[in-house]
Amino acid sequence: MEFKIANIRDFNLDHIFDCGQCFRWEKQADGSYTGVAMGKIVNMQFAEDPLSGGTLRIDNCDEVDFQRIWRPYLDLELDYGKLKETLRHSDKTGTMAQAIVYGEGIRILKQDLWETLISFIISQNNNIPRIKGCIEKLSKLLGEPAGEYDGKIYYSLPTPEALAAADIETLEPVKLGYRAKYLIDTAKKVVEEGFIRENLGEYMGVGPKVESCIELFGRHNLAAFPIDVWVKRVMSRLYGFEEKDVKGMADFAKETFGDLGGVAQQYLFYYIRGLDGITKSS
DNA sequence: TTCCAGGTGGCAT
DNA sequence: ATGCCACATGGA
């Protein structure tokens, strides 16, 4: 079963799935992406058309799933054309205008909270290819088969219960390093106390940066402005901040990008990685 | 070999 | 409240 929708603008699957917000979508040889989210496996392909807007094809999806799952997940309700107009001249250097051109098809996905929590705990002091590998191995080890697509079995992430029942030795093959303890600890806390929605920093392994990522990617709080090494790099090179002046960067982001800080951050993150020759997260 | 990656917890001031 | 530093792992 396949669902198609036309006239989609400000949309590019490479930009969306390779801007560091998610770690589980696999690019196929034909340029499409296969992934599992909300317990469903789908394959997405996008055909560009600058005049009318492109057409998005989602395989293994019907109209109901599209409306209930993928339309919100892909943030198709939000007018990114208008949003980009607001951001384009927000800074005085023209940096944001260039970053927007470079990542014009980025959208902030509405991801599952639990998934963003464990994904970004794993992300600390780690690189994107390794993060993807860890999450993949973790899902195969303790997740459930979500189904099969194109001859390949896809696994869901482990539930909090499954992860809480694991121990360090069980997780050894996932090669999480010192983060394994954080994951188990966090899973136990979720199982015992229910999901803490405020003060995510109470979870082991969640500091200001990870919390900010969860706010942005898991709760769609577009004002959140996560500051990691790449953003520090942008702020330093393109806006003239000292590398360690995180407070200054945060204040600047708030003043300059306001409640769209998170979207601005994604344009900047994707842009600086491109400038440094990092593509396809490899 | 050393450095680095979507940083944080623990400890000393 | 702020400043260090160890921390697992694998690729450059």
PDB file of N, CA and C in Angstrom, chain A residues 62-126:
ATOM      1  N   ASP A  62      -1.153   3.963   4.523  1.00  0.00           N
ATOM      2  CA  ASP A  62      -2.444   4.344   3.945  1.00  0.00           C
ATOM      3  C   ASP A  62      -2.817   5.754   4.398  1.00  0.00           C
ATOM      4  N   GLU A  63      -3.947   6.220   3.914  1.00  0.00           N
ATOM      5  CA  GLU A  63      -4.396   7.582   4.211  1.00  0.00           C
ATOM      6  C   GLU A  63      -4.535   7.819   5.716  1.00  0.00           C
ATOM      7  N   VAL A  64      -5.047   6.826   6.413  1.00  0.00           N
ATOM      8  CA  VAL A  64      -5.260   6.969   7.860  1.00  0.00           C
ATOM      9  C   VAL A  64      -3.932   7.129   8.586  1.00  0.00           C
ATOM     10  N   ASP A  65      -2.971   6.246   8.261  1.00  0.00           N
ATOM     11  CA  ASP A  65      -1.650   6.351   8.889  1.00  0.00           C
ATOM     12  C   ASP A  65      -0.982   7.671   8.544  1.00  0.00           C
ATOM     13  N   PHE A  66      -1.157   8.107   7.321  1.00  0.00           N
ATOM     14  CA  PHE A  66      -0.546   9.378   6.932  1.00  0.00           C
ATOM     15  C   PHE A  66      -1.074  10.522   7.774  1.00  0.00           C
ATOM     16  N   GLN A  67      -2.382  10.592   7.883  1.00  0.00           N
ATOM     17  CA  GLN A  67      -2.985  11.699   8.630  1.00  0.00           C
ATOM     18  C   GLN A  67      -2.662  11.629  10.123  1.00  0.00           C
ATOM     19  N   ARG A  68      -2.676  10.416  10.646  1.00  0.00           N
ATOM     20  CA  ARG A  68      -2.496  10.272  12.089  1.00  0.00           C
ATOM     21  C   ARG A  68      -1.035  10.249  12.523  1.00  0.00           C
ATOM     22  N   ILE A  69      -0.168   9.666  11.672  1.00  0.00           N
ATOM     23  CA  ILE A  69       1.224   9.493  12.075  1.00  0.00           C
ATOM     24  C   ILE A  69       2.196  10.388  11.307  1.00  0.00           C
ATOM     25  N   TRP A  70       2.226  10.229  10.012  1.00  0.00           N
ATOM     26  CA  TRP A  70       3.331  10.818   9.242  1.00  0.00           C
ATOM     27  C   TRP A  70       3.189  12.298   8.974  1.00  0.00           C
ATOM     28  N   ARG A  71       1.960  12.777   8.830  1.00  0.00           N
ATOM     29  CA  ARG A  71       1.765  14.216   8.637  1.00  0.00           C
ATOM     30  C   ARG A  71       2.289  15.005   9.831  1.00  0.00           C
ATOM     31  N   PRO A  72       1.896  14.647  11.045  1.00  0.00           N
ATOM     32  CA  PRO A  72       2.503  15.334  12.187  1.00  0.00           C
ATOM     33  C   PRO A  72       3.989  15.006  12.357  1.00  0.00           C
ATOM     34  N   TYR A  73       4.365  13.747  12.165  1.00  0.00           N
ATOM     35  CA  TYR A  73       5.766  13.360  12.374  1.00  0.00           C
ATOM     36  C   TYR A  73       6.705  14.201  11.512  1.00  0.00           C
ATOM     37  N   LEU A  74       6.299  14.423  10.270  1.00  0.00           N
ATOM     38  CA  LEU A  74       7.132  15.195   9.338  1.00  0.00           C
ATOM     39  C   LEU A  74       6.929  16.698   9.479  1.00  0.00           C
ATOM     40  N   ASP A  75       6.073  17.091  10.395  1.00  0.00           N
ATOM     41  CA  ASP A  75       5.799  18.498  10.678  1.00  0.00           C
ATOM     42  C   ASP A  75       5.251  19.230   9.457  1.00  0.00           C
ATOM     43  N   LEU A  76       4.366  18.534   8.717  1.00  0.00           N
ATOM     44  CA  LEU A  76       3.841  19.117   7.486  1.00  0.00           C
ATOM     45  C   LEU A  76       2.790  20.197   7.752  1.00  0.00           C
ATOM     46  N   GLU A  77       2.323  20.282   9.012  1.00  0.00           N
ATOM     47  CA  GLU A  77       1.331  21.315   9.309  1.00  0.00           C
ATOM     48  C   GLU A  77       1.938  22.709   9.399  1.00  0.00           C
ATOM     49  N   LEU A  78       3.244  22.742   9.658  1.00  0.00           N
ATOM     50  CA  LEU A  78       3.901  24.029   9.879  1.00  0.00           C
ATOM     51  C   LEU A  78       4.407  24.616   8.558  1.00  0.00           C
ATOM     52  N   ASP A  79       4.176  25.913   8.370  1.00  0.00           N
ATOM     53  CA  ASP A  79       4.601  26.603   7.149  1.00  0.00           C
ATOM     54  C   ASP A  79       6.062  27.040   7.275  1.00  0.00           C
ATOM     55  N   TYR A  80       6.953  26.200   6.754  1.00  0.00           N
ATOM     56  CA  TYR A  80       8.384  26.505   6.864  1.00  0.00           C
ATOM     57  C   TYR A  80       8.815  27.635   5.940  1.00  0.00           C
ATOM     58  N   GLY A  81       8.035  27.893   4.892  1.00  0.00           N
ATOM     59  CA  GLY A  81       8.346  29.023   4.030  1.00  0.00           C
ATOM     60  C   GLY A  81       8.244  30.325   4.814  1.00  0.00           C
ATOM     61  N   LYS A  82       7.169  30.433   5.551  1.00  0.00           N
ATOM     62  CA  LYS A  82       6.957  31.622   6.387  1.00  0.00           C
ATOM     63  C   LYS A  82       8.002  31.697   7.493  1.00  0.00           C
ATOM     64  N   LEU A  83       8.257  30.527   8.110  1.00  0.00           N
ATOM     65  CA  LEU A  83       9.232  30.441   9.190  1.00  0.00           C
ATOM     66  C   LEU A  83      10.617  30.897   8.709  1.00  0.00           C
ATOM     67  N   LYS A  84      10.993  30.458   7.524  1.00  0.00           N
ATOM     68  CA  LYS A  84      12.310  30.830   6.987  1.00  0.00           C
ATOM     69  C   LYS A  84      12.392  32.316   6.680  1.00  0.00           C
ATOM     70  N   GLU A  85      11.271  32.891   6.239  1.00  0.00           N
ATOM     71  CA  GLU A  85      11.247  34.336   6.004  1.00  0.00           C
ATOM     72  C   GLU A  85      11.514  35.100   7.298  1.00  0.00           C
ATOM     73  N   THR A  86      10.933  34.588   8.366  1.00  0.00           N
ATOM     74  CA  THR A  86      11.150  35.218   9.671  1.00  0.00           C
ATOM     75  C   THR A  86      12.610  35.136  10.091  1.00  0.00           C
ATOM     76  N   LEU A  87      13.216  33.972   9.858  1.00  0.00           N
ATOM     77  CA  LEU A  87      14.592  33.763  10.318  1.00  0.00           C
ATOM     78  C   LEU A  87      15.655  34.374   9.408  1.00  0.00           C
ATOM     79  N   ARG A  88      15.344  34.454   8.117  1.00  0.00           N
ATOM     80  CA  ARG A  88      16.356  34.741   7.102  1.00  0.00           C
ATOM     81  C   ARG A  88      17.244  35.948   7.414  1.00  0.00           C
ATOM     82  N   HIS A  89      16.615  37.011   7.847  1.00  0.00           N
ATOM     83  CA  HIS A  89      17.401  38.220   8.124  1.00  0.00           C
ATOM     84  C   HIS A  89      17.464  38.546   9.614  1.00  0.00           C
ATOM     85  N   SER A  90      17.368  37.481  10.413  1.00  0.00           N
ATOM     86  CA  SER A  90      17.378  37.685  11.864  1.00  0.00           C
ATOM     87  C   SER A  90      18.747  38.104  12.374  1.00  0.00           C
ATOM     88  N   ASP A  91      19.809  37.651  11.705  1.00  0.00           N
ATOM     89  CA  ASP A  91      21.148  38.079  12.125  1.00  0.00           C
ATOM     90  C   ASP A  91      21.661  39.181  11.200  1.00  0.00           C
ATOM     91  N   LYS A  92      22.761  39.813  11.604  1.00  0.00           N
ATOM     92  CA  LYS A  92      23.289  40.931  10.817  1.00  0.00           C
ATOM     93  C   LYS A  92      24.369  40.483   9.844  1.00  0.00           C
ATOM     94  N   THR A  93      24.835  39.235  10.016  1.00  0.00           N
ATOM     95  CA  THR A  93      25.966  38.766   9.222  1.00  0.00           C
ATOM     96  C   THR A  93      25.564  38.073   7.926  1.00  0.00           C
ATOM     97  N   GLY A  94      24.289  37.727   7.800  1.00  0.00           N
ATOM     98  CA  GLY A  94      23.856  36.993   6.617  1.00  0.00           C
ATOM     99  C   GLY A  94      24.127  35.505   6.719  1.00  0.00           C
ATOM    100  N   THR A  95      24.634  35.088   7.859  1.00  0.00           N
ATOM    101  CA  THR A  95      24.931  33.668   8.068  1.00  0.00           C
ATOM    102  C   THR A  95      23.677  32.812   7.998  1.00  0.00           C
ATOM    103  N   MET A  96      22.637  33.276   8.665  1.00  0.00           N
ATOM    104  CA  MET A  96      21.404  32.485   8.680  1.00  0.00           C
ATOM    105  C   MET A  96      20.820  32.346   7.280  1.00  0.00           C
ATOM    106  N   ALA A  97      20.898  33.411   6.484  1.00  0.00           N
ATOM    107  CA  ALA A  97      20.379  33.350   5.111  1.00  0.00           C
ATOM    108  C   ALA A  97      21.108  32.258   4.323  1.00  0.00           C
ATOM    109  N   GLN A  98      22.424  32.176   4.504  1.00  0.00           N
ATOM    110  CA  GLN A  98      23.197  31.147   3.801  1.00  0.00           C
ATOM    111  C   GLN A  98      22.878  29.753   4.313  1.00  0.00           C
ATOM    112  N   ALA A  99      22.745  29.642   5.624  1.00  0.00           N
ATOM    113  CA  ALA A  99      22.438  28.343   6.235  1.00  0.00           C
ATOM    114  C   ALA A  99      21.080  27.835   5.765  1.00  0.00           C
ATOM    115  N   ILE A 100      20.132  28.755   5.603  1.00  0.00           N
ATOM    116  CA  ILE A 100      18.793  28.372   5.151  1.00  0.00           C
ATOM    117  C   ILE A 100      18.824  27.889   3.705  1.00  0.00           C
ATOM    118  N   VAL A 101      19.625  28.538   2.880  1.00  0.00           N
ATOM    119  CA  VAL A 101      19.761  28.083   1.491  1.00  0.00           C
ATOM    120  C   VAL A 101      20.323  26.665   1.471  1.00  0.00           C
ATOM    121  N   TYR A 102      21.321  26.443   2.321  1.00  0.00           N
ATOM    122  CA  TYR A 102      22.000  25.143   2.340  1.00  0.00           C
ATOM    123  C   TYR A 102      21.094  24.009   2.824  1.00  0.00           C
ATOM    124  N   GLY A 103      20.282  24.299   3.822  1.00  0.00           N
ATOM    125  CA  GLY A 103      19.416  23.245   4.385  1.00  0.00           C
ATOM    126  C   GLY A 103      17.955  23.578   4.219  1.00  0.00           C
ATOM    127  N   GLU A 104      17.581  24.054   3.038  1.00  0.00           N
ATOM    128  CA  GLU A 104      16.246  24.617   2.830  1.00  0.00           C
ATOM    129  C   GLU A 104      15.110  23.635   3.099  1.00  0.00           C
ATOM    130  N   GLY A 105      15.413  22.323   3.059  1.00  0.00           N
ATOM    131  CA  GLY A 105      14.339  21.340   3.218  1.00  0.00           C
ATOM    132  C   GLY A 105      14.264  20.691   4.590  1.00  0.00           C
ATOM    133  N   ILE A 106      14.965  21.290   5.558  1.00  0.00           N
ATOM    134  CA  ILE A 106      14.934  20.740   6.923  1.00  0.00           C
ATOM    135  C   ILE A 106      13.555  20.927   7.550  1.00  0.00           C
ATOM    136  N   ARG A 107      13.108  19.900   8.251  1.00  0.00           N
ATOM    137  CA  ARG A 107      11.924  20.016   9.108  1.00  0.00           C
ATOM    138  C   ARG A 107      12.219  19.360  10.444  1.00  0.00           C
ATOM    139  N   ILE A 108      11.674  19.918  11.492  1.00  0.00           N
ATOM    140  CA  ILE A 108      11.895  19.354  12.823  1.00  0.00           C
ATOM    141  C   ILE A 108      10.872  18.250  13.063  1.00  0.00           C
ATOM    142  N   LEU A 109      11.337  17.016  13.085  1.00  0.00           N
ATOM    143  CA  LEU A 109      10.448  15.865  13.257  1.00  0.00           C
ATOM    144  C   LEU A 109       9.816  15.867  14.652  1.00  0.00           C
ATOM    145  N   LYS A 110       8.591  15.346  14.696  1.00  0.00           N
ATOM    146  CA  LYS A 110       7.951  15.150  16.004  1.00  0.00           C
ATOM    147  C   LYS A 110       8.186  13.708  16.422  1.00  0.00           C
ATOM    148  N   GLN A 111       9.280  13.507  17.144  1.00  0.00           N
ATOM    149  CA  GLN A 111       9.683  12.152  17.491  1.00  0.00           C
ATOM    150  C   GLN A 111       9.151  11.730  18.852  1.00  0.00           C
ATOM    151  N   ASP A 112       9.235  10.430  19.063  1.00  0.00           N
ATOM    152  CA  ASP A 112       8.809   9.845  20.326  1.00  0.00           C
ATOM    153  C   ASP A 112       9.737  10.285  21.457  1.00  0.00           C
ATOM    154  N   LEU A 113       9.149  10.645  22.594  1.00  0.00           N
ATOM    155  CA  LEU A 113       9.928  11.153  23.733  1.00  0.00           C
ATOM    156  C   LEU A 113      10.942  10.136  24.253  1.00  0.00           C
ATOM    157  N   TRP A 114      10.493   8.931  24.443  1.00  0.00           N
ATOM    158  CA  TRP A 114      11.383   7.872  24.948  1.00  0.00           C
ATOM    159  C   TRP A 114      12.559   7.656  23.996  1.00  0.00           C
ATOM    160  N   GLU A 115      12.249   7.667  22.702  1.00  0.00           N
ATOM    161  CA  GLU A 115      13.313   7.479  21.706  1.00  0.00           C
ATOM    162  C   GLU A 115      14.339   8.607  21.759  1.00  0.00           C
ATOM    163  N   THR A 116      13.856   9.845  21.876  1.00  0.00           N
ATOM    164  CA  THR A 116      14.810  10.958  21.936  1.00  0.00           C
ATOM    165  C   THR A 116      15.593  10.921  23.241  1.00  0.00           C
ATOM    166  N   LEU A 117      14.951  10.493  24.310  1.00  0.00           N
ATOM    167  CA  LEU A 117      15.648  10.410  25.600  1.00  0.00           C
ATOM    168  C   LEU A 117      16.833   9.462  25.522  1.00  0.00           C
ATOM    169  N   ILE A 118      16.606   8.237  25.066  1.00  0.00           N
ATOM    170  CA  ILE A 118      17.732   7.303  25.047  1.00  0.00           C
ATOM    171  C   ILE A 118      18.705   7.621  23.914  1.00  0.00           C
ATOM    172  N   SER A 119      18.201   8.107  22.796  1.00  0.00           N
ATOM    173  CA  SER A 119      19.093   8.442  21.681  1.00  0.00           C
ATOM    174  C   SER A 119      20.094   9.514  22.077  1.00  0.00           C
ATOM    175  N   PHE A 120      19.618  10.537  22.784  1.00  0.00           N
ATOM    176  CA  PHE A 120      20.516  11.641  23.084  1.00  0.00           C
ATOM    177  C   PHE A 120      21.341  11.412  24.347  1.00  0.00           C
ATOM    178  N   ILE A 121      20.938  10.441  25.166  1.00  0.00           N
ATOM    179  CA  ILE A 121      21.858  10.007  26.222  1.00  0.00           C
ATOM    180  C   ILE A 121      23.056   9.314  25.559  1.00  0.00           C
ATOM    181  N   ILE A 122      22.763   8.504  24.555  1.00  0.00           N
ATOM    182  CA  ILE A 122      23.833   7.805  23.833  1.00  0.00           C
ATOM    183  C   ILE A 122      24.717   8.800  23.078  1.00  0.00           C
ATOM    184  N   SER A 123      24.123   9.917  22.668  1.00  0.00           N
ATOM    185  CA  SER A 123      24.839  10.847  21.788  1.00  0.00           C
ATOM    186  C   SER A 123      25.987  11.590  22.470  1.00  0.00           C
ATOM    187  N   GLN A 124      26.004  11.599  23.822  1.00  0.00           N
ATOM    188  CA  GLN A 124      26.987  12.456  24.491  1.00  0.00           C
ATOM    189  C   GLN A 124      28.421  12.005  24.246  1.00  0.00           C
ATOM    190  N   ASN A 125      29.270  12.957  23.953  1.00  0.00           N
ATOM    191  CA  ASN A 125      30.692  12.697  23.682  1.00  0.00           C
ATOM    192  C   ASN A 125      30.866  11.546  22.699  1.00  0.00           C
ATOM    193  N   ASN A 126      30.054  11.560  21.637  1.00  0.00           N
ATOM    194  CA  ASN A 126      29.991  10.463  20.678  1.00  0.00           C
ATOM    195  C   ASN A 126      29.821  11.067  19.286  1.00  0.00           C
TER     196      ASN A 126
END
